[in-house]
PDB file of C-alpha atoms in Angstrom:
ATOM      1  CA  ASP P   1       0.154   0.034  -0.155  1.00  0.00           C
ATOM      2  CA  VAL P   2       1.238   3.187  -1.245  1.00  0.00           C
ATOM      3  CA  LYS P   3       2.361   5.694   1.753  1.00  0.00           C
ATOM      4  CA  VAL P   4       2.907   9.577   1.196  1.00  0.00           C
ATOM      5  CA  THR P   5       3.241  11.190   4.398  1.00  0.00           C
ATOM      6  CA  GLN P   6       3.705  15.271   5.075  1.00  0.00           C
ATOM      7  CA  SER P   7       5.644  16.579   7.999  1.00  0.00           C
ATOM      8  CA  SER P   8       2.955  18.676   9.523  1.00  0.00           C
ATOM      9  CA  ARG P   9      -1.147  18.745   9.344  1.00  0.00           C
ATOM     10  CA  TYR P  10      -1.190  22.280  10.295  1.00  0.00           C
ATOM     11  CA  LEU P  11       1.099  25.156  10.260  1.00  0.00           C
ATOM     12  CA  VAL P  12       0.962  28.704  11.454  1.00  0.00           C
ATOM     13  CA  LYS P  13       3.417  31.184  10.375  1.00  0.00           C
ATOM     14  CA  ARG P  14       4.194  34.916  10.161  1.00  0.00           C
ATOM     15  CA  THR P  15       4.690  36.816   7.251  1.00  0.00           C
ATOM     16  CA  GLY P  16       8.444  36.899   6.333  1.00  0.00           C
ATOM     17  CA  GLU P  17       9.121  33.540   7.693  1.00  0.00           C
ATOM     18  CA  LYS P  18      11.170  30.606   5.732  1.00  0.00           C
ATOM     19  CA  VAL P  19       8.729  27.759   5.634  1.00  0.00           C
ATOM     20  CA  PHE P  20       9.732  24.327   4.825  1.00  0.00           C
ATOM     21  CA  LEU P  21       7.157  21.575   4.114  1.00  0.00           C
ATOM     22  CA  GLU P  22       8.368  18.188   3.773  1.00  0.00           C
ATOM     23  CA  CYS P  23       6.612  14.988   1.925  1.00  0.00           C
ATOM     24  CA  VAL P  24       8.090  11.858   2.164  1.00  0.00           C
ATOM     25  CA  GLN P  25       6.989   8.356   0.113  1.00  0.00           C
ATOM     26  CA  ASP P  26       7.631   4.915   0.684  1.00  0.00           C
ATOM     27  CA  MET P  27       7.232   3.328  -2.798  1.00  0.00           C
ATOM     28  CA  ASP P  28      10.114   4.116  -4.832  1.00  0.00           C
ATOM     29  CA  HIS P  29       8.149   6.542  -6.961  1.00  0.00           C
ATOM     30  CA  GLU P  30      10.101   8.641  -9.477  1.00  0.00           C
ATOM     31  CA  ASN P  31       7.762  11.442  -9.694  1.00  0.00           C
ATOM     32  CA  MET P  32       6.645  13.713  -6.886  1.00  0.00           C
ATOM     33  CA  PHE P  33       4.539  16.670  -6.913  1.00  0.00           C
ATOM     34  CA  TRP P  34       3.657  19.668  -4.919  1.00  0.00           C
ATOM     35  CA  TYR P  35       0.093  21.419  -5.350  1.00  0.00           C
ATOM     36  CA  ARG P  36      -1.850  24.047  -3.793  1.00  0.00           C
ATOM     37  CA  GLN P  37      -5.672  23.414  -3.099  1.00  0.00           C
ATOM     38  CA  ASP P  38      -7.878  26.529  -2.796  1.00  0.00           C
ATOM     39  CA  PRO P  39     -11.545  26.519  -2.713  1.00  0.00           C
ATOM     40  CA  GLY P  40     -12.939  26.617  -6.210  1.00  0.00           C
ATOM     41  CA  LEU P  41      -9.808  26.324  -7.782  1.00  0.00           C
ATOM     42  CA  GLY P  42      -9.043  22.818  -7.822  1.00  0.00           C
ATOM     43  CA  LEU P  43      -5.608  21.483  -7.521  1.00  0.00           C
ATOM     44  CA  ARG P  44      -3.025  23.780  -8.834  1.00  0.00           C
ATOM     45  CA  LEU P  45       0.501  22.595  -9.630  1.00  0.00           C
ATOM     46  CA  ILE P  46       3.557  24.281  -7.917  1.00  0.00           C
ATOM     47  CA  TYR P  47       6.438  22.192  -8.989  1.00  0.00           C
ATOM     48  CA  PHE P  48       7.249  18.376  -9.444  1.00  0.00           C
ATOM     49  CA  SER P  49      10.484  16.329  -9.666  1.00  0.00           C
ATOM     50  CA  TYR P  50      11.012  13.333 -11.594  1.00  0.00           C
ATOM     51  CA  ASP P  51      14.284  12.312 -10.254  1.00  0.00           C
ATOM     52  CA  VAL P  52      16.654  13.404  -7.533  1.00  0.00           C
ATOM     53  CA  LYS P  53      17.850  16.840  -8.060  1.00  0.00           C
ATOM     54  CA  MET P  54      15.651  17.127 -11.049  1.00  0.00           C
ATOM     55  CA  LYS P  55      12.520  19.695 -10.766  1.00  0.00           C
ATOM     56  CA  GLU P  56      10.207  21.471 -13.093  1.00  0.00           C
ATOM     57  CA  LYS P  57       8.048  24.447 -12.351  1.00  0.00           C
ATOM     58  CA  GLY P  58       4.396  24.048 -12.391  1.00  0.00           C
ATOM     59  CA  ASP P  59       1.656  26.645 -12.998  1.00  0.00           C
ATOM     60  CA  ILE P  60       2.375  28.580  -9.887  1.00  0.00           C
ATOM     61  CA  PRO P  61       5.766  28.553  -8.726  1.00  0.00           C
ATOM     62  CA  GLU P  62       6.332  32.059  -8.074  1.00  0.00           C
ATOM     63  CA  GLY P  63       7.141  32.433  -4.170  1.00  0.00           C
ATOM     64  CA  TYR P  64       8.310  28.915  -3.986  1.00  0.00           C
ATOM     65  CA  SER P  65      11.160  26.697  -4.218  1.00  0.00           C
ATOM     66  CA  VAL P  66      11.632  22.909  -3.950  1.00  0.00           C
ATOM     67  CA  SER P  67      14.453  20.441  -3.183  1.00  0.00           C
ATOM     68  CA  ARG P  68      14.825  16.844  -3.890  1.00  0.00           C
ATOM     69  CA  GLU P  69      17.947  15.432  -2.456  1.00  0.00           C
ATOM     70  CA  LYS P  70      16.759  11.961  -1.932  1.00  0.00           C
ATOM     71  CA  LYS P  71      14.235   9.926  -3.943  1.00  0.00           C
ATOM     72  CA  GLU P  72      11.741   9.348  -1.127  1.00  0.00           C
ATOM     73  CA  ARG P  73      11.615  12.852  -0.066  1.00  0.00           C
ATOM     74  CA  PHE P  74      10.443  16.225  -1.563  1.00  0.00           C
ATOM     75  CA  SER P  75      10.377  19.598   0.033  1.00  0.00           C
ATOM     76  CA  LEU P  76       8.740  22.608  -0.799  1.00  0.00           C
ATOM     77  CA  ILE P  77      10.107  25.865   0.600  1.00  0.00           C
ATOM     78  CA  LEU P  78       8.434  29.275   0.952  1.00  0.00           C
ATOM     79  CA  GLU P  79      11.392  31.775   1.142  1.00  0.00           C
ATOM     80  CA  SER P  80       9.306  34.557   2.574  1.00  0.00           C
ATOM     81  CA  ALA P  81       5.834  33.498   3.563  1.00  0.00           C
ATOM     82  CA  SER P  82       3.279  35.882   2.441  1.00  0.00           C
ATOM     83  CA  THR P  83      -0.363  35.990   3.346  1.00  0.00           C
ATOM     84  CA  ASN P  84      -1.729  34.973   0.265  1.00  0.00           C
ATOM     85  CA  GLN P  85       0.154  31.679   0.499  1.00  0.00           C
ATOM     86  CA  THR P  86      -2.137  30.853   3.319  1.00  0.00           C
ATOM     87  CA  SER P  87      -3.681  27.463   1.794  1.00  0.00           C
ATOM     88  CA  MET P  88      -3.917  23.755   1.784  1.00  0.00           C
ATOM     89  CA  TYR P  89      -0.397  22.183   0.650  1.00  0.00           C
ATOM     90  CA  LEU P  90      -0.682  18.708  -1.044  1.00  0.00           C
ATOM     91  CA  CYS P  91       1.993  16.395  -2.071  1.00  0.00           C
ATOM     92  CA  ALA P  92       1.653  13.496  -4.308  1.00  0.00           C
ATOM     93  CA  SER P  93       3.860  10.768  -6.063  1.00  0.00           C
ATOM     94  CA  SER P  94       3.525   8.443  -8.996  1.00  0.00           C
ATOM     95  CA  LEU P  95       5.466   6.024 -11.011  1.00  0.00           C
ATOM     96  CA  THR P  96       6.959   7.410 -14.286  1.00  0.00           C
ATOM     97  CA  GLY P  97       4.115   5.828 -16.442  1.00  0.00           C
ATOM     98  CA  VAL P  98       6.456   3.778 -18.529  1.00  0.00           C
ATOM     99  CA  SER P  99       5.244   0.830 -16.249  1.00  0.00           C
ATOM    100  CA  GLY P 100       1.473   1.742 -17.153  1.00  0.00           C
ATOM    101  CA  SER P 101       0.525   3.713 -14.133  1.00  0.00           C
ATOM    102  CA  LYS P 102       0.312   7.143 -13.916  1.00  0.00           C
ATOM    103  CA  THR P 103      -1.774   7.016 -10.651  1.00  0.00           C
ATOM    104  CA  GLN P 104      -0.781   9.944  -8.236  1.00  0.00           C
ATOM    105  CA  TYR P 105      -1.103   9.210  -4.695  1.00  0.00           C
ATOM    106  CA  PHE P 106      -1.707  11.967  -2.197  1.00  0.00           C
ATOM    107  CA  GLY P 107      -0.482  12.763   1.188  1.00  0.00           C
ATOM    108  CA  PRO P 108      -2.796  14.030   3.700  1.00  0.00           C
ATOM    109  CA  GLY P 109      -2.206  17.659   3.227  1.00  0.00           C
ATOM    110  CA  THR P 110      -0.740  20.517   5.088  1.00  0.00           C
ATOM    111  CA  ARG P 111      -2.677  23.270   5.989  1.00  0.00           C
ATOM    112  CA  LEU P 112      -0.833  26.706   6.119  1.00  0.00           C
ATOM    113  CA  LEU P 113      -1.985  29.850   7.891  1.00  0.00           C
ATOM    114  CA  VAL P 114       0.595  32.850   7.389  1.00  0.00           C
ATOM    115  CA  LEU P 115      -0.537  35.631   9.561  1.00  0.00           C
TER     116      LEU P 115
ATOM    117  CA  GLY V   1      -1.336  23.920 -22.681  1.00  0.00           C
ATOM    118  CA  GLU V   2      -4.006  21.905 -21.539  1.00  0.00           C
ATOM    119  CA  ASN V   3      -7.076  23.048 -19.937  1.00  0.00           C
ATOM    120  CA  VAL V   4      -9.817  21.022 -18.110  1.00  0.00           C
ATOM    121  CA  GLU V   5     -13.385  22.157 -17.340  1.00  0.00           C
ATOM    122  CA  GLN V   6     -15.515  20.454 -15.054  1.00  0.00           C
ATOM    123  CA  HIS V   7     -19.564  20.547 -14.639  1.00  0.00           C
ATOM    124  CA  PRO V   8     -21.317  21.214 -12.453  1.00  0.00           C
ATOM    125  CA  SER V   9     -19.245  23.026  -9.696  1.00  0.00           C
ATOM    126  CA  THR V  10     -22.083  21.460  -7.020  1.00  0.00           C
ATOM    127  CA  LEU V  11     -24.570  18.827  -7.594  1.00  0.00           C
ATOM    128  CA  SER V  12     -27.286  17.585  -5.162  1.00  0.00           C
ATOM    129  CA  VAL V  13     -29.171  14.382  -5.434  1.00  0.00           C
ATOM    130  CA  GLN V  14     -31.413  12.086  -3.670  1.00  0.00           C
ATOM    131  CA  GLU V  15     -30.204   8.914  -2.254  1.00  0.00           C
ATOM    132  CA  GLY V  16     -30.536   6.182  -4.781  1.00  0.00           C
ATOM    133  CA  ASP V  17     -30.590   8.673  -7.747  1.00  0.00           C
ATOM    134  CA  SER V  18     -27.853   8.554 -10.331  1.00  0.00           C
ATOM    135  CA  ALA V  19     -25.016  11.557 -10.507  1.00  0.00           C
ATOM    136  CA  VAL V  20     -23.238  12.640 -13.519  1.00  0.00           C
ATOM    137  CA  ILE V  21     -20.172  14.865 -13.834  1.00  0.00           C
ATOM    138  CA  LYS V  22     -18.501  15.916 -16.837  1.00  0.00           C
ATOM    139  CA  CYS V  23     -15.242  16.905 -17.859  1.00  0.00           C
ATOM    140  CA  THR V  24     -13.854  18.608 -21.035  1.00  0.00           C
ATOM    141  CA  TYR V  25     -10.200  18.839 -22.171  1.00  0.00           C
ATOM    142  CA  SER V  26      -8.503  20.904 -24.540  1.00  0.00           C
ATOM    143  CA  ASP V  27      -5.282  18.797 -25.658  1.00  0.00           C
ATOM    144  CA  SER V  28      -5.897  15.941 -28.057  1.00  0.00           C
ATOM    145  CA  ALA V  29      -2.553  14.372 -26.712  1.00  0.00           C
ATOM    146  CA  SER V  30      -4.065  13.860 -23.509  1.00  0.00           C
ATOM    147  CA  ASN V  31      -4.144   9.754 -23.057  1.00  0.00           C
ATOM    148  CA  TYR V  32      -5.207   9.316 -19.114  1.00  0.00           C
ATOM    149  CA  PHE V  33      -8.119  10.372 -17.431  1.00  0.00           C
ATOM    150  CA  PRO V  34      -8.425   9.657 -13.723  1.00  0.00           C
ATOM    151  CA  TRP V  35     -11.136  10.675 -11.301  1.00  0.00           C
ATOM    152  CA  TYR V  36     -10.302  11.427  -7.784  1.00  0.00           C
ATOM    153  CA  LYS V  37     -12.745  11.655  -4.845  1.00  0.00           C
ATOM    154  CA  GLN V  38     -11.924  13.941  -1.815  1.00  0.00           C
ATOM    155  CA  GLU V  39     -13.959  13.632   1.306  1.00  0.00           C
ATOM    156  CA  LEU V  40     -14.224  16.090   3.712  1.00  0.00           C
ATOM    157  CA  GLY V  41     -10.650  16.730   5.408  1.00  0.00           C
ATOM    158  CA  LYS V  42      -9.181  13.752   3.794  1.00  0.00           C
ATOM    159  CA  ARG V  43      -6.892  13.540   0.843  1.00  0.00           C
ATOM    160  CA  PRO V  44      -8.071  12.931  -2.778  1.00  0.00           C
ATOM    161  CA  GLN V  45      -8.066   9.371  -3.592  1.00  0.00           C
ATOM    162  CA  LEU V  46      -8.282   7.772  -7.035  1.00  0.00           C
ATOM    163  CA  ILE V  47     -11.777   5.968  -7.557  1.00  0.00           C
ATOM    164  CA  ILE V  48     -11.537   5.209 -10.930  1.00  0.00           C
ATOM    165  CA  ASP V  49      -9.244   6.037 -14.332  1.00  0.00           C
ATOM    166  CA  ILE V  50      -9.477   5.643 -18.393  1.00  0.00           C
ATOM    167  CA  ARG V  51      -6.959   5.540 -20.840  1.00  0.00           C
ATOM    168  CA  SER V  52      -7.555   6.957 -24.135  1.00  0.00           C
ATOM    169  CA  ASN V  53      -7.860   3.510 -25.927  1.00  0.00           C
ATOM    170  CA  VAL V  54     -10.896   2.808 -23.903  1.00  0.00           C
ATOM    171  CA  GLY V  55     -14.264   4.383 -24.154  1.00  0.00           C
ATOM    172  CA  GLU V  56     -16.043   3.129 -21.071  1.00  0.00           C
ATOM    173  CA  LYS V  57     -14.845   1.467 -17.817  1.00  0.00           C
ATOM    174  CA  LYS V  58     -16.940   0.307 -15.163  1.00  0.00           C
ATOM    175  CA  ASP V  59     -16.016  -0.569 -11.270  1.00  0.00           C
ATOM    176  CA  GLN V  60     -19.386  -1.478  -9.377  1.00  0.00           C
ATOM    177  CA  ARG V  61     -21.408   1.628  -8.876  1.00  0.00           C
ATOM    178  CA  ILE V  62     -18.976   3.868 -10.733  1.00  0.00           C
ATOM    179  CA  ALA V  63     -18.446   4.096 -14.726  1.00  0.00           C
ATOM    180  CA  VAL V  64     -16.407   6.461 -16.756  1.00  0.00           C
ATOM    181  CA  THR V  65     -16.952   7.135 -20.423  1.00  0.00           C
ATOM    182  CA  LEU V  66     -14.721   8.604 -22.700  1.00  0.00           C
ATOM    183  CA  ASN V  67     -15.506  10.661 -26.010  1.00  0.00           C
ATOM    184  CA  LYS V  68     -12.086  11.506 -27.554  1.00  0.00           C
ATOM    185  CA  THR V  69     -13.581  13.130 -30.591  1.00  0.00           C
ATOM    186  CA  ALA V  70     -15.623  15.559 -28.361  1.00  0.00           C
ATOM    187  CA  LYS V  71     -12.700  15.673 -25.921  1.00  0.00           C
ATOM    188  CA  HIS V  72     -14.881  14.941 -22.985  1.00  0.00           C
ATOM    189  CA  PHE V  73     -15.192  12.243 -20.292  1.00  0.00           C
ATOM    190  CA  SER V  74     -17.778  11.860 -17.515  1.00  0.00           C
ATOM    191  CA  LEU V  75     -18.318   9.931 -14.201  1.00  0.00           C
ATOM    192  CA  HIS V  76     -21.380   7.964 -13.490  1.00  0.00           C
ATOM    193  CA  ILE V  77     -22.402   7.068 -10.149  1.00  0.00           C
ATOM    194  CA  THR V  78     -25.671   5.110  -9.811  1.00  0.00           C
ATOM    195  CA  GLU V  79     -27.596   4.371  -6.657  1.00  0.00           C
ATOM    196  CA  THR V  80     -26.033   7.051  -4.740  1.00  0.00           C
ATOM    197  CA  GLN V  81     -25.469   6.670  -0.806  1.00  0.00           C
ATOM    198  CA  PRO V  82     -24.826   9.429   1.730  1.00  0.00           C
ATOM    199  CA  GLU V  83     -21.101   8.291   1.755  1.00  0.00           C
ATOM    200  CA  ASP V  84     -20.638   9.172  -1.865  1.00  0.00           C
ATOM    201  CA  SER V  85     -20.754  12.800  -0.504  1.00  0.00           C
ATOM    202  CA  ALA V  86     -17.561  14.409  -1.511  1.00  0.00           C
ATOM    203  CA  VAL V  87     -15.680  16.871  -3.904  1.00  0.00           C
ATOM    204  CA  TYR V  88     -14.824  14.943  -7.128  1.00  0.00           C
ATOM    205  CA  PHE V  89     -11.672  15.846  -9.304  1.00  0.00           C
ATOM    206  CA  CYS V  90     -11.364  14.873 -12.900  1.00  0.00           C
ATOM    207  CA  ALA V  91      -7.947  15.391 -14.571  1.00  0.00           C
ATOM    208  CA  ALA V  92      -6.271  14.774 -17.911  1.00  0.00           C
ATOM    209  CA  SER V  93      -2.789  13.622 -18.246  1.00  0.00           C
ATOM    210  CA  TRP V  94      -0.541  13.515 -21.369  1.00  0.00           C
ATOM    211  CA  GLY V  95       2.810  12.056 -22.188  1.00  0.00           C
ATOM    212  CA  ASN V  96       4.141   8.652 -21.207  1.00  0.00           C
ATOM    213  CA  TYR V  97       6.131   9.678 -18.102  1.00  0.00           C
ATOM    214  CA  GLY V  98       3.052  10.840 -15.770  1.00  0.00           C
ATOM    215  CA  GLN V  99       4.515  14.288 -14.987  1.00  0.00           C
ATOM    216  CA  ASN V 100       2.131  16.140 -17.398  1.00  0.00           C
ATOM    217  CA  PHE V 101      -1.115  16.466 -15.049  1.00  0.00           C
ATOM    218  CA  VAL V 102      -4.236  18.978 -15.078  1.00  0.00           C
ATOM    219  CA  PHE V 103      -7.013  18.924 -12.573  1.00  0.00           C
ATOM    220  CA  GLY V 104     -10.464  20.226 -13.104  1.00  0.00           C
ATOM    221  CA  PRO V 105     -11.925  22.666 -10.468  1.00  0.00           C
ATOM    222  CA  GLY V 106     -13.917  19.852  -8.705  1.00  0.00           C
ATOM    223  CA  THR V 107     -17.445  19.298  -8.050  1.00  0.00           C
ATOM    224  CA  ARG V 108     -19.047  19.339  -4.629  1.00  0.00           C
ATOM    225  CA  LEU V 109     -21.472  16.397  -4.627  1.00  0.00           C
ATOM    226  CA  SER V 110     -24.267  15.880  -2.018  1.00  0.00           C
ATOM    227  CA  VAL V 111     -26.075  13.028  -1.547  1.00  0.00           C
ATOM    228  CA  LEU V 112     -29.305  13.902   0.561  1.00  0.00           C
ATOM    229  CA  PRO V 113     -31.232  11.136   2.663  1.00  0.00           C
TER     230      PRO V 113
END
């Protein structure tokens, strides 16, 4: 059974703070994703990574960076948190799709409040 | 790039009735179409998916149909139950490496007892 975990369920930070959100998956998946979920806007892709140290910008990368030093771990970094980054952040992982499955498995989410 | 629209945004049905949610996509290169269910406070979970070489797929009370010509796919839930109440997301993916995904905005389904 695929397990994707995120470091925190809830976080409260102040404007200007540096924020780290961590995601870990235990299924040796190549792909990992960070999404932001806001009411009425669905899931918007921030960044994804297809291999260690490899990353690609998604639709809304501004104000965010990522790090993937190990295959199982994908971190999202808010360099200087702002109130408009208050949101639910979801991590996901998947195989490359070459094997036949592109199913994304999601973590439980981190609800971030920036004051 | 790919754009996925989803309708309706909210849907209320009586228990036992059927529910249909429709998504349209823009990129004819999309070849994989999953549907996710997200219950309140929980993570999205895959409930059914379909590939572009298949027109219909069924799993118990849930079915998905795909019309490649019209670029739309639909989720059908029959004999709805209160536990079907959730937000449902469709998505479209292209390429072979699982990296290209676009999600629809979601449909909030309420099944009324």
